[in-house]
């Protein structure tokens, strides 16, 4: 089944970069070579999105790192899906663990954001994942199913092609700890089975579920080789030339 799902690699730059360093990233991305069978999307800080879109090879998508649940209004410091689209970008990351755990965004709010972004034709990388204490208490499934339910409730049946789910165990993000490929595959497989039950078999079979959490050039091939892992959402490593190797993980 994995063969019918196009491999997806996202690069989340988080709150990093300036024009000089971004020019360097654009240079190695444009030089590639990037596997044509992999969909690649990078996510610069909002202030640099238009700059990146203007210089980056059109084959590579550009995503916002977050956006709000309405078109416009008195929401100081935020941006909307409409603005992302207006500057020629077509993706947004929603529900990243840093938005959930540093900024206190709830499952409900993330669901509402997903619904609005999709309604405006912006594609969504929806993030879920458990904290270390939740994993150690045996609550991984309970947590990711709860987070997924808030997303499922806000996606229409014909919108699933515009959604990528990123499973990011919080304890593995930027810590150097990675879920082993077997641990990650187990969660991905259970998530896919859950989607088959809650949404439908065809959606479960076509939905791309990618892994995030200390993905590197060293571990990307083994992760990408798992049946239910359809790519990766990469943090720190997406700022370095090694990112090209991660994009090419299935070659």
XYZ file of N, CA and C in Angstrom:
753
model
N 0.818 -1.214 0.000
C 0.000 0.000 0.000
C 0.854 1.267 0.000
N 2.019 1.181 0.692
C 2.851 2.381 0.834
C 3.247 2.949 -0.525
N 3.347 2.062 -1.516
C 3.806 2.508 -2.837
C 2.838 3.498 -3.488
N 1.553 3.451 -3.100
C 0.591 4.376 -3.710
C 0.612 5.738 -3.013
N 1.337 5.818 -1.892
C 1.417 7.080 -1.162
C 2.743 7.756 -1.476
N 2.680 8.973 -2.026
C 3.914 9.674 -2.393
C 4.688 10.064 -1.140
N 5.957 9.676 -1.091
C 6.823 9.981 0.054
C 6.850 11.488 0.259
N 6.784 11.912 1.513
C 6.669 13.340 1.842
C 7.741 13.711 2.868
N 8.494 14.763 2.576
C 9.471 15.251 3.550
C 9.265 16.742 3.774
N 9.006 17.099 5.025
C 8.836 18.499 5.396
C 10.029 18.969 6.204
N 10.421 20.209 5.986
C 11.495 20.804 6.769
C 10.944 21.962 7.586
N 10.872 21.786 8.907
C 10.355 22.832 9.788
C 11.540 23.618 10.353
N 11.718 24.839 9.855
C 12.874 25.634 10.281
C 12.695 26.237 11.676
N 11.466 26.179 12.198
C 11.154 26.739 13.519
C 11.581 28.218 13.556
N 12.011 28.712 14.708
C 12.375 30.128 14.786
C 13.880 30.266 14.554
N 14.284 29.951 13.329
C 15.696 29.969 12.962
C 15.889 30.648 11.621
N 17.047 31.247 11.439
C 17.436 31.773 10.141
C 17.413 33.282 10.036
N 18.233 33.778 9.114
C 18.190 35.174 8.674
C 18.431 35.117 7.167
N 18.396 36.235 6.492
C 18.497 36.177 5.029
C 19.778 35.484 4.568
N 20.879 35.745 5.267
C 22.154 35.146 4.845
C 22.115 33.623 4.970
N 21.648 33.105 6.113
C 21.627 31.656 6.284
C 20.562 31.007 5.397
N 19.447 31.706 5.201
C 18.385 31.180 4.343
C 18.858 31.081 2.891
N 19.644 32.055 2.442
C 20.213 31.968 1.087
C 21.027 30.688 0.925
N 21.745 30.313 1.997
C 22.533 29.079 1.960
C 21.648 27.843 1.846
N 20.537 27.834 2.578
C 19.609 26.695 2.529
C 18.979 26.599 1.134
N 18.555 27.751 0.606
C 17.944 27.776 -0.728
C 18.931 27.237 -1.770
N 20.189 27.602 -1.593
C 21.221 27.165 -2.532
C 21.336 25.637 -2.556
N 21.420 24.990 -1.370
C 21.571 23.527 -1.396
C 20.278 22.815 -1.795
N 19.135 23.438 -1.518
C 17.874 22.826 -1.960
C 17.729 22.909 -3.478
N 18.027 24.055 -4.037
C 17.908 24.221 -5.495
C 18.933 23.377 -6.246
N 20.101 23.161 -5.621
C 21.142 22.346 -6.260
C 20.769 20.865 -6.201
N 20.152 20.454 -5.093
C 19.708 19.064 -4.923
C 20.873 18.079 -5.056
N 20.692 17.032 -5.911
C 19.438 16.678 -6.574
C 18.442 16.052 -5.581
N 17.170 16.411 -5.734
C 16.119 15.873 -4.874
C 15.336 14.805 -5.628
N 15.058 13.705 -4.949
C 14.288 12.612 -5.534
C 12.952 13.133 -6.081
N 12.713 13.006 -7.394
C 11.457 13.511 -7.966
C 10.217 12.775 -7.453
N 10.421 11.604 -6.830
C 9.290 10.842 -6.291
C 8.939 11.241 -4.858
N 9.633 12.257 -4.343
C 9.354 12.738 -2.990
C 8.778 14.145 -3.060
N 7.698 14.368 -2.329
C 7.155 15.723 -2.221
C 7.889 16.430 -1.086
N 8.441 17.599 -1.390
C 9.239 18.335 -0.400
C 8.576 19.681 -0.094
N 8.444 19.992 1.198
C 7.853 21.255 1.638
C 8.736 21.805 2.763
N 9.098 23.085 2.687
C 9.859 23.679 3.790
C 9.044 24.784 4.449
N 9.320 24.987 5.736
C 8.514 25.920 6.508
C 9.389 26.944 7.238
N 9.624 28.089 6.578
C 10.423 29.137 7.211
C 9.573 29.960 8.188
N 10.224 30.766 9.043
C 9.448 31.692 9.865
C 8.574 32.574 8.961
N 7.414 32.961 9.454
C 6.422 33.684 8.640
C 7.015 34.896 7.919
N 7.909 35.585 8.596
C 8.454 36.824 8.043
C 9.303 36.579 6.791
N 9.779 35.326 6.626
C 10.630 34.988 5.471
C 9.923 34.135 4.416
N 8.652 33.826 4.624
C 7.972 32.910 3.695
C 7.981 33.423 2.258
N 7.640 34.688 2.072
C 7.555 35.233 0.718
C 8.947 35.298 0.079
N 9.951 35.620 0.882
C 11.340 35.674 0.406
C 11.767 34.295 -0.102
N 11.462 33.260 0.674
C 11.826 31.885 0.301
C 11.060 31.456 -0.950
N 9.755 31.741 -0.961
C 8.944 31.331 -2.118
C 9.491 31.945 -3.419
N 9.962 33.175 -3.325
C 10.478 33.856 -4.509
C 11.779 33.288 -5.046
N 12.561 32.601 -4.193
C 13.892 32.141 -4.614
C 13.999 30.624 -4.776
N 13.038 29.914 -4.196
C 13.122 28.454 -4.161
C 12.521 27.831 -5.418
N 13.136 26.746 -5.875
C 12.600 25.959 -6.988
C 11.099 25.719 -6.758
N 10.289 25.967 -7.778
C 8.820 25.843 -7.652
C 8.362 24.431 -7.292
N 9.215 23.432 -7.536
C 8.840 22.048 -7.213
C 8.745 21.846 -5.697
N 9.395 22.721 -4.941
C 9.406 22.596 -3.483
C 8.321 23.498 -2.897
N 7.491 22.935 -2.051
C 6.416 23.713 -1.442
C 6.928 24.551 -0.274
N 6.166 25.594 0.063
C 6.502 26.431 1.219
C 5.285 26.475 2.147
N 5.540 26.278 3.438
C 4.461 26.197 4.433
C 4.617 27.247 5.511
N 3.484 27.704 6.040
C 3.494 28.478 7.267
C 3.718 27.520 8.429
N 4.221 28.018 9.541
C 4.430 27.175 10.722
C 3.197 27.143 11.623
N 2.223 28.006 11.301
C 1.017 28.115 12.114
C 0.120 29.142 11.430
N -1.164 29.109 11.699
C -2.045 30.216 11.303
C -3.311 30.136 12.146
N -4.113 31.217 12.098
C -5.297 31.266 12.956
C -6.525 30.699 12.233
N -7.654 30.664 12.925
C -8.840 29.941 12.437
C -9.839 30.821 11.692
N -9.485 32.076 11.431
C -10.376 32.965 10.678
C -9.555 33.741 9.651
N -10.263 34.459 8.773
C -9.607 35.163 7.666
C -8.807 36.375 8.119
N -9.391 37.172 9.022
C -8.736 38.424 9.437
C -9.382 38.919 10.718
N -8.795 39.959 11.307
C -9.418 40.531 12.501
C -8.411 40.973 13.535
N -8.918 41.230 14.738
C -8.095 41.772 15.822
C -7.373 40.637 16.550
N -6.390 40.041 15.846
C -5.628 38.917 16.412
C -4.142 39.234 16.278
N -3.725 40.194 17.085
C -2.369 40.723 17.012
C -1.323 39.609 17.027
N -0.388 39.706 16.099
C 0.722 38.754 16.072
C 0.430 37.475 15.327
N -0.775 37.323 14.787
C -1.102 36.079 14.095
C -1.227 36.302 12.591
N -1.302 35.210 11.839
C -1.520 35.290 10.386
C -2.653 34.330 10.017
N -3.212 34.505 8.826
C -4.314 33.640 8.392
C -3.904 32.784 7.201
N -4.687 31.730 6.978
C -4.461 30.860 5.821
C -4.551 31.676 4.533
N -5.434 32.669 4.520
C -5.607 33.510 3.328
C -4.323 34.263 2.997
N -3.618 34.717 4.040
C -2.358 35.433 3.834
C -1.282 34.495 3.288
N -1.269 33.265 3.803
C -0.305 32.260 3.325
C -0.505 32.040 1.828
N -1.773 31.919 1.440
C -2.113 31.696 0.037
C -1.789 32.921 -0.825
N -2.043 34.085 -0.267
C -1.850 35.340 -0.998
C -0.400 35.546 -1.430
N 0.554 35.014 -0.654
C 1.959 35.188 -1.038
C 2.489 33.981 -1.819
N 1.557 33.134 -2.298
C 1.958 32.044 -3.194
C 2.370 30.768 -2.495
N 2.066 30.639 -1.206
C 2.397 29.411 -0.473
C 1.118 28.592 -0.301
N 1.274 27.291 -0.132
C 0.044 26.475 -0.137
C -0.066 25.466 1.004
N 0.843 25.544 1.967
C 0.825 24.596 3.080
C 0.881 25.334 4.417
N 0.442 24.651 5.482
C 0.656 25.162 6.842
C 0.820 23.971 7.798
N 1.706 24.146 8.763
C 1.861 23.161 9.844
C 0.903 23.586 10.965
N 0.094 22.657 11.449
C -0.818 22.982 12.556
C -0.690 21.930 13.660
N -0.770 22.394 14.908
C -0.749 21.469 16.044
C 0.632 20.959 16.410
N 1.681 21.648 15.944
C 3.022 21.197 16.326
C 3.127 21.159 17.849
N 3.900 20.217 18.365
C 3.963 20.046 19.827
C 4.421 21.319 20.530
N 5.217 22.151 19.837
C 5.633 23.405 20.481
C 4.447 24.371 20.583
N 3.555 24.339 19.609
C 2.326 25.158 19.711
C 1.440 24.610 20.836
N 1.375 23.307 20.950
C 0.532 22.700 21.994
C 1.127 22.930 23.385
N 2.432 22.647 23.511
C 3.026 22.567 24.852
C 3.741 23.830 25.311
N 4.217 24.653 24.386
C 4.845 25.913 24.788
C 3.792 27.022 24.812
N 2.896 26.997 23.789
C 1.925 28.087 23.648
C 0.508 27.712 24.091
N 0.338 26.478 24.550
C -0.926 26.092 25.174
C -2.114 25.928 24.237
N -1.862 25.605 22.959
C -2.992 25.410 22.031
C -3.693 24.081 22.329
N -5.014 24.125 22.357
C -5.805 22.933 22.680
C -6.118 22.116 21.430
N -6.510 20.861 21.657
C -6.947 19.999 20.542
C -8.060 20.700 19.763
N -8.995 21.303 20.496
C -10.150 21.940 19.857
C -9.721 23.085 18.940
N -8.839 23.945 19.438
C -8.365 25.071 18.632
C -7.642 24.571 17.383
N -6.822 23.551 17.553
C -6.072 23.011 16.412
C -7.053 22.449 15.372
N -8.076 21.770 15.852
C -9.107 21.263 14.941
C -9.774 22.383 14.159
N -10.095 23.472 14.844
C -10.740 24.623 14.181
C -9.813 25.260 13.154
N -8.533 25.319 13.476
C -7.547 25.868 12.537
C -7.443 24.986 11.288
N -7.428 23.670 11.505
C -7.353 22.715 10.389
C -8.552 22.917 9.463
N -9.726 23.013 10.062
C -10.961 23.175 9.287
C -10.904 24.435 8.424
N -10.480 25.548 9.030
C -10.463 26.809 8.293
C -9.405 26.792 7.190
N -8.214 26.320 7.496
C -7.149 26.292 6.479
C -7.591 25.480 5.261
N -8.154 24.299 5.507
C -8.597 23.447 4.392
C -9.707 24.125 3.592
N -10.588 24.847 4.279
C -11.701 25.522 3.584
C -11.191 26.604 2.633
N -9.975 27.097 2.899
C -9.388 28.142 2.051
C -8.416 27.572 1.019
N -8.371 26.250 0.920
C -7.500 25.623 -0.075
C -6.037 25.558 0.324
N -5.771 25.715 1.629
C -4.397 25.565 2.114
C -4.248 24.146 2.665
N -3.203 23.446 2.224
C -2.975 22.066 2.651
C -2.330 22.055 4.039
N -2.621 21.008 4.801
C -2.260 20.988 6.222
C -1.344 19.817 6.576
N -0.281 20.145 7.308
C 0.537 19.122 7.968
C 0.083 19.160 9.426
N -0.714 18.185 9.819
C -1.308 18.164 11.159
C -0.463 17.291 12.077
N -0.003 17.871 13.184
C 0.921 17.163 14.074
C 0.251 16.621 15.328
N 0.675 15.423 15.700
C 0.194 14.792 16.928
C 1.392 14.121 17.608
N 1.248 13.771 18.879
C 2.332 13.057 19.545
C 2.265 13.192 21.050
N 2.818 12.178 21.724
C 2.719 12.113 23.185
C 3.999 12.592 23.864
N 3.854 13.012 25.124
C 5.002 13.423 25.944
C 5.600 12.178 26.617
N 6.814 12.336 27.154
C 7.507 11.175 27.746
C 6.704 10.552 28.889
N 6.087 11.396 29.725
C 5.345 10.828 30.866
C 4.104 10.073 30.383
N 3.549 10.498 29.252
C 2.380 9.805 28.691
C 2.796 8.450 28.114
N 3.963 8.424 27.458
C 4.440 7.143 26.921
C 4.751 6.178 28.065
N 5.425 6.700 29.091
C 5.820 5.817 30.197
C 4.606 5.304 30.981
N 3.507 6.081 30.928
C 2.280 5.637 31.614
C 1.425 4.742 30.701
N 1.957 4.414 29.519
C 1.227 3.540 28.594
C 0.056 4.225 27.912
N 0.132 5.569 27.798
C -1.014 6.315 27.259
C -0.802 6.810 25.821
N 0.230 6.325 25.156
C 0.529 6.815 23.802
C -0.701 6.790 22.898
N -1.349 5.630 22.808
C -2.495 5.506 21.901
C -3.643 6.427 22.309
N -3.937 6.430 23.596
C -5.020 7.283 24.108
C -4.793 8.749 23.700
N -3.564 9.217 23.851
C -3.237 10.619 23.540
C -3.320 10.896 22.038
N -2.695 10.035 21.232
C -2.696 10.343 19.782
C -4.079 10.156 19.157
N -4.863 9.224 19.670
C -6.232 9.072 19.161
C -7.075 10.291 19.527
N -6.885 10.802 20.734
C -7.633 12.001 21.152
C -7.260 13.191 20.266
N -5.967 13.363 20.018
C -5.522 14.474 19.168
C -6.034 14.292 17.739
N -6.014 13.048 17.250
C -6.498 12.762 15.893
C -7.997 13.001 15.764
N -8.742 12.676 16.825
C -10.201 12.839 16.769
C -10.560 14.293 16.500
N -9.834 15.225 17.125
C -10.098 16.660 16.932
C -9.791 17.081 15.492
N -8.896 16.365 14.842
C -8.576 16.662 13.437
C -9.638 16.028 12.531
N -9.901 14.738 12.765
C -10.904 14.008 11.972
C -12.256 14.718 11.958
N -12.654 15.261 13.116
C -13.934 15.954 13.231
C -14.015 17.199 12.344
N -12.864 17.673 11.872
C -12.823 18.923 11.117
C -12.361 18.775 9.673
N -12.267 17.538 9.201
C -11.850 17.305 7.818
C -12.999 16.631 7.069
N -13.439 17.244 5.986
C -14.503 16.651 5.167
C -13.935 15.470 4.383
N -14.804 14.504 4.009
C -14.320 13.306 3.319
C -13.461 13.599 2.076
N -13.800 14.688 1.373
C -13.055 14.977 0.133
C -11.818 15.854 0.360
N -11.493 16.109 1.623
C -10.337 16.980 1.915
C -9.087 16.215 2.352
N -9.213 14.909 2.528
C -8.095 14.142 3.093
C -6.848 14.151 2.209
N -7.034 14.333 0.905
C -5.865 14.387 0.006
C -4.990 15.588 0.319
N -5.557 16.585 1.010
C -4.821 17.807 1.349
C -4.285 17.811 2.782
N -4.266 16.624 3.387
C -3.777 16.510 4.768
C -2.637 15.492 4.835
N -1.574 15.881 5.518
C -0.501 14.954 5.892
C -0.488 14.942 7.419
N -0.472 13.767 8.014
C -0.392 13.683 9.478
C 1.057 13.426 9.866
N 1.558 14.198 10.828
C 2.920 13.984 11.329
C 2.853 13.478 12.763
N 3.334 12.257 12.962
C 3.433 11.720 14.327
C 4.799 12.120 14.878
N 4.770 12.936 15.923
C 6.006 13.426 16.529
C 5.978 13.188 18.032
N 6.569 12.089 18.484
C 6.633 11.877 19.934
C 7.438 13.030 20.549
N 6.815 13.752 21.461
C 7.408 14.993 21.983
C 8.774 14.735 22.613
N 8.929 13.561 23.241
C 10.193 13.225 23.917
C 11.339 13.035 22.930
N 11.015 12.930 21.631
C 12.064 12.703 20.634
C 12.400 13.963 19.832
N 11.686 15.077 20.094
C 11.908 16.273 19.272
C 13.089 17.073 19.799
N 14.134 17.151 18.977
C 15.292 17.968 19.319
C 16.087 17.453 20.512
N 15.795 16.224 20.932
C 16.481 15.682 22.109
C 17.608 14.752 21.689
N 17.617 14.388 20.381
C 18.586 13.384 19.935
C 18.061 11.975 20.165
N 16.997 11.859 20.979
C 16.352 10.546 21.154
C 15.391 10.374 19.993
N 15.403 9.224 19.375
C 14.447 8.953 18.304
C 13.658 7.730 18.723
N 12.387 7.706 18.401
C 11.666 6.450 18.550
C 12.374 5.487 17.604
N 12.591 4.251 18.017
C 13.221 3.304 17.096
C 12.278 3.141 15.904
N 12.815 2.762 14.737
C 11.918 2.542 13.592
C 10.761 1.604 13.940
N 11.034 0.593 14.763
C 9.961 -0.341 15.147
C 8.917 0.351 16.028
N 9.358 1.196 16.973
C 8.417 1.942 17.830
C 7.557 2.881 16.987
N 8.210 3.588 16.054
C 7.476 4.530 15.205
C 6.491 3.774 14.318
N 6.945 2.686 13.696
C 6.074 1.890 12.819
C 4.851 1.381 13.575
N 5.051 0.965 14.824
C 3.933 0.443 15.626
C 2.838 1.508 15.794
N 3.253 2.742 16.124
C 2.271 3.820 16.305
C 1.616 4.167 14.964
N 2.410 4.263 13.908
C 1.863 4.590 12.583
C 0.844 3.540 12.135
N 1.178 2.283 12.368
C 0.280 1.195 11.958
C -1.042 1.264 12.736
N -0.942 1.554 14.041
C -2.156 1.675 14.862
C -2.984 2.892 14.448
N -2.293 3.989 14.129
C -2.999 5.195 13.664
C -3.748 4.908 12.368
N -3.088 4.196 11.455
C -3.741 3.902 10.171
C -4.972 3.022 10.383
N -4.855 2.051 11.274
C -5.996 1.176 11.580
C -7.126 1.988 12.217
N -6.752 2.929 13.088
C -7.749 3.788 13.745
C -8.474 4.650 12.701
N -7.720 5.212 11.743
C -8.328 6.034 10.680
C -9.263 5.176 9.822
N -8.864 3.936 9.555
C -9.719 3.026 8.765
C -11.064 2.829 9.464
N -11.015 2.720 10.794
C -12.231 2.491 11.578
C -13.067 3.775 11.700
N -12.408 4.900 11.964
C -13.121 6.148 12.251
C -13.494 6.945 10.999
N -12.722 6.799 9.940
C -13.008 7.559 8.716
C -13.412 6.577 7.619
N -12.426 5.926 7.014
C -12.711 4.875 6.026
C -11.424 4.175 5.631
N -11.577 3.003 5.077
C -10.435 2.206 4.609
C -9.675 2.948 3.496
N -10.392 3.488 2.473
C -9.661 4.196 1.410
C -8.855 5.391 1.921
N -9.420 6.165 2.863
C -8.676 7.298 3.423
C -7.448 6.778 4.180
N -7.628 5.733 4.974
C -6.499 5.180 5.733
C -5.384 4.710 4.800
N -5.772 4.107 3.680
C -4.773 3.582 2.748
C -4.031 4.674 1.990
N -4.691 5.815 1.787
C -4.055 6.879 0.993
C -3.431 7.982 1.852
N -3.822 8.057 3.147
C -3.324 9.121 4.023
C -1.828 8.944 4.299
N -1.076 10.041 4.101
C 0.350 9.986 4.404
C 0.572 10.325 5.876
N 1.200 9.384 6.582
C 1.539 9.585 7.991
C 3.058 9.607 8.067
N 3.603 10.772 8.387
C 5.057 10.919 8.412
C 5.544 10.970 9.855
N 6.838 10.725 10.041
C 7.412 10.688 11.384
C 8.281 11.922 11.620
N 8.176 12.484 12.815
C 9.048 13.592 13.187
C 9.623 13.355 14.568
N 10.848 13.756 14.781
C 11.467 13.587 16.096
C 12.897 13.152 15.940
N 13.810 14.121 15.822
C 15.243 13.839 15.652
C 15.542 12.961 14.431
N 14.869 13.268 13.320
C 15.173 12.575 12.059
C 16.500 13.128 11.533
N 17.369 12.233 11.086
C 18.687 12.656 10.609
C 19.076 11.855 9.374
N 20.184 12.258 8.755
C 20.693 11.520 7.595
C 21.025 10.081 8.010
N 21.415 9.900 9.276
C 21.821 8.575 9.755
C 20.646 7.608 9.920
N 19.466 8.110 10.319
C 18.358 7.179 10.598
C 17.213 7.233 9.582
N 17.283 8.170 8.613
C 16.126 8.392 7.728
C 15.806 7.199 6.829
N 16.834 6.463 6.406
C 16.586 5.337 5.491
C 15.813 4.222 6.190
N 16.238 3.921 7.419
C 15.570 2.849 8.161
C 14.141 3.245 8.516
N 13.948 4.518 8.916
C 12.591 4.994 9.208
C 11.726 4.934 7.948
N 12.266 5.437 6.843
C 11.517 5.496 5.584
C 11.193 4.131 5.005
N 11.927 3.120 5.452
C 11.705 1.762 4.953
C 10.547 1.050 5.631
N 9.985 1.640 6.693
C 8.872 1.007 7.416
C 7.580 1.141 6.599
N 6.772 0.099 6.633
C 5.554 0.026 5.815
C 4.620 1.214 5.958
N 4.445 1.691 7.199
C 3.440 2.735 7.439
C 4.036 4.120 7.668
N 5.333 4.266 7.433
C 5.981 5.578 7.564
C 6.193 6.138 6.166
N 5.490 7.235 5.886
C 5.442 7.770 4.515
C 6.317 8.998 4.329
N 7.327 9.142 5.209
C 8.200 10.293 5.084
C 8.520 10.851 6.450
N 8.938 12.116 6.481
C 9.349 12.697 7.752
C 9.086 14.192 7.805
N 8.946 14.678 9.033
C 8.902 16.123 9.280
C 10.159 16.398 10.090
N 11.059 17.166 9.484
C 12.413 17.309 10.006
C 12.584 18.679 10.632
N 13.203 18.737 11.791
C 13.469 20.023 12.451
C 14.861 20.524 12.120
N 15.745 20.473 13.120
C 17.094 21.026 12.985
C 17.860 20.577 11.752
N 17.710 19.302 11.383
C 18.467 18.778 10.237
C 18.032 19.402 8.914
N 16.853 20.077 8.900
C 16.405 20.681 7.635
C 17.143 21.982 7.334
N 17.937 22.445 8.309
C 18.713 23.671 8.107
C 20.091 23.361 7.530
N 20.407 22.063 7.411
C 21.746 21.656 6.983
C 21.687 20.900 5.651
N 22.803 20.904 4.906
C 22.826 20.221 3.601
C 22.427 18.747 3.670
N 22.604 18.116 4.845
C 22.180 16.721 5.049
C 20.714 16.501 4.721
N 19.930 17.576 4.753
C 18.493 17.468 4.476
C 18.241 16.816 3.121
N 19.144 17.061 2.168
C 19.011 16.461 0.830
C 19.022 14.935 0.938
N 19.873 14.388 1.809
C 19.918 12.938 2.003
C 18.612 12.418 2.599
N 18.009 13.225 3.475
C 16.740 12.804 4.106
C 15.631 12.782 3.055
N 15.643 13.776 2.159
C 14.661 13.814 1.067
C 14.806 12.562 0.204
N 16.040 12.145 0.011
C 16.328 11.017 -0.883
C 16.370 9.671 -0.162
N 15.727 9.595 1.009
C 15.827 8.411 1.877
C 15.362 7.116 1.232
N 14.459 7.195 0.257
C 13.947 5.934 -0.311
C 14.698 5.517 -1.589
N 15.690 6.286 -1.977
C 16.432 5.911 -3.205
C 17.354 4.741 -2.954
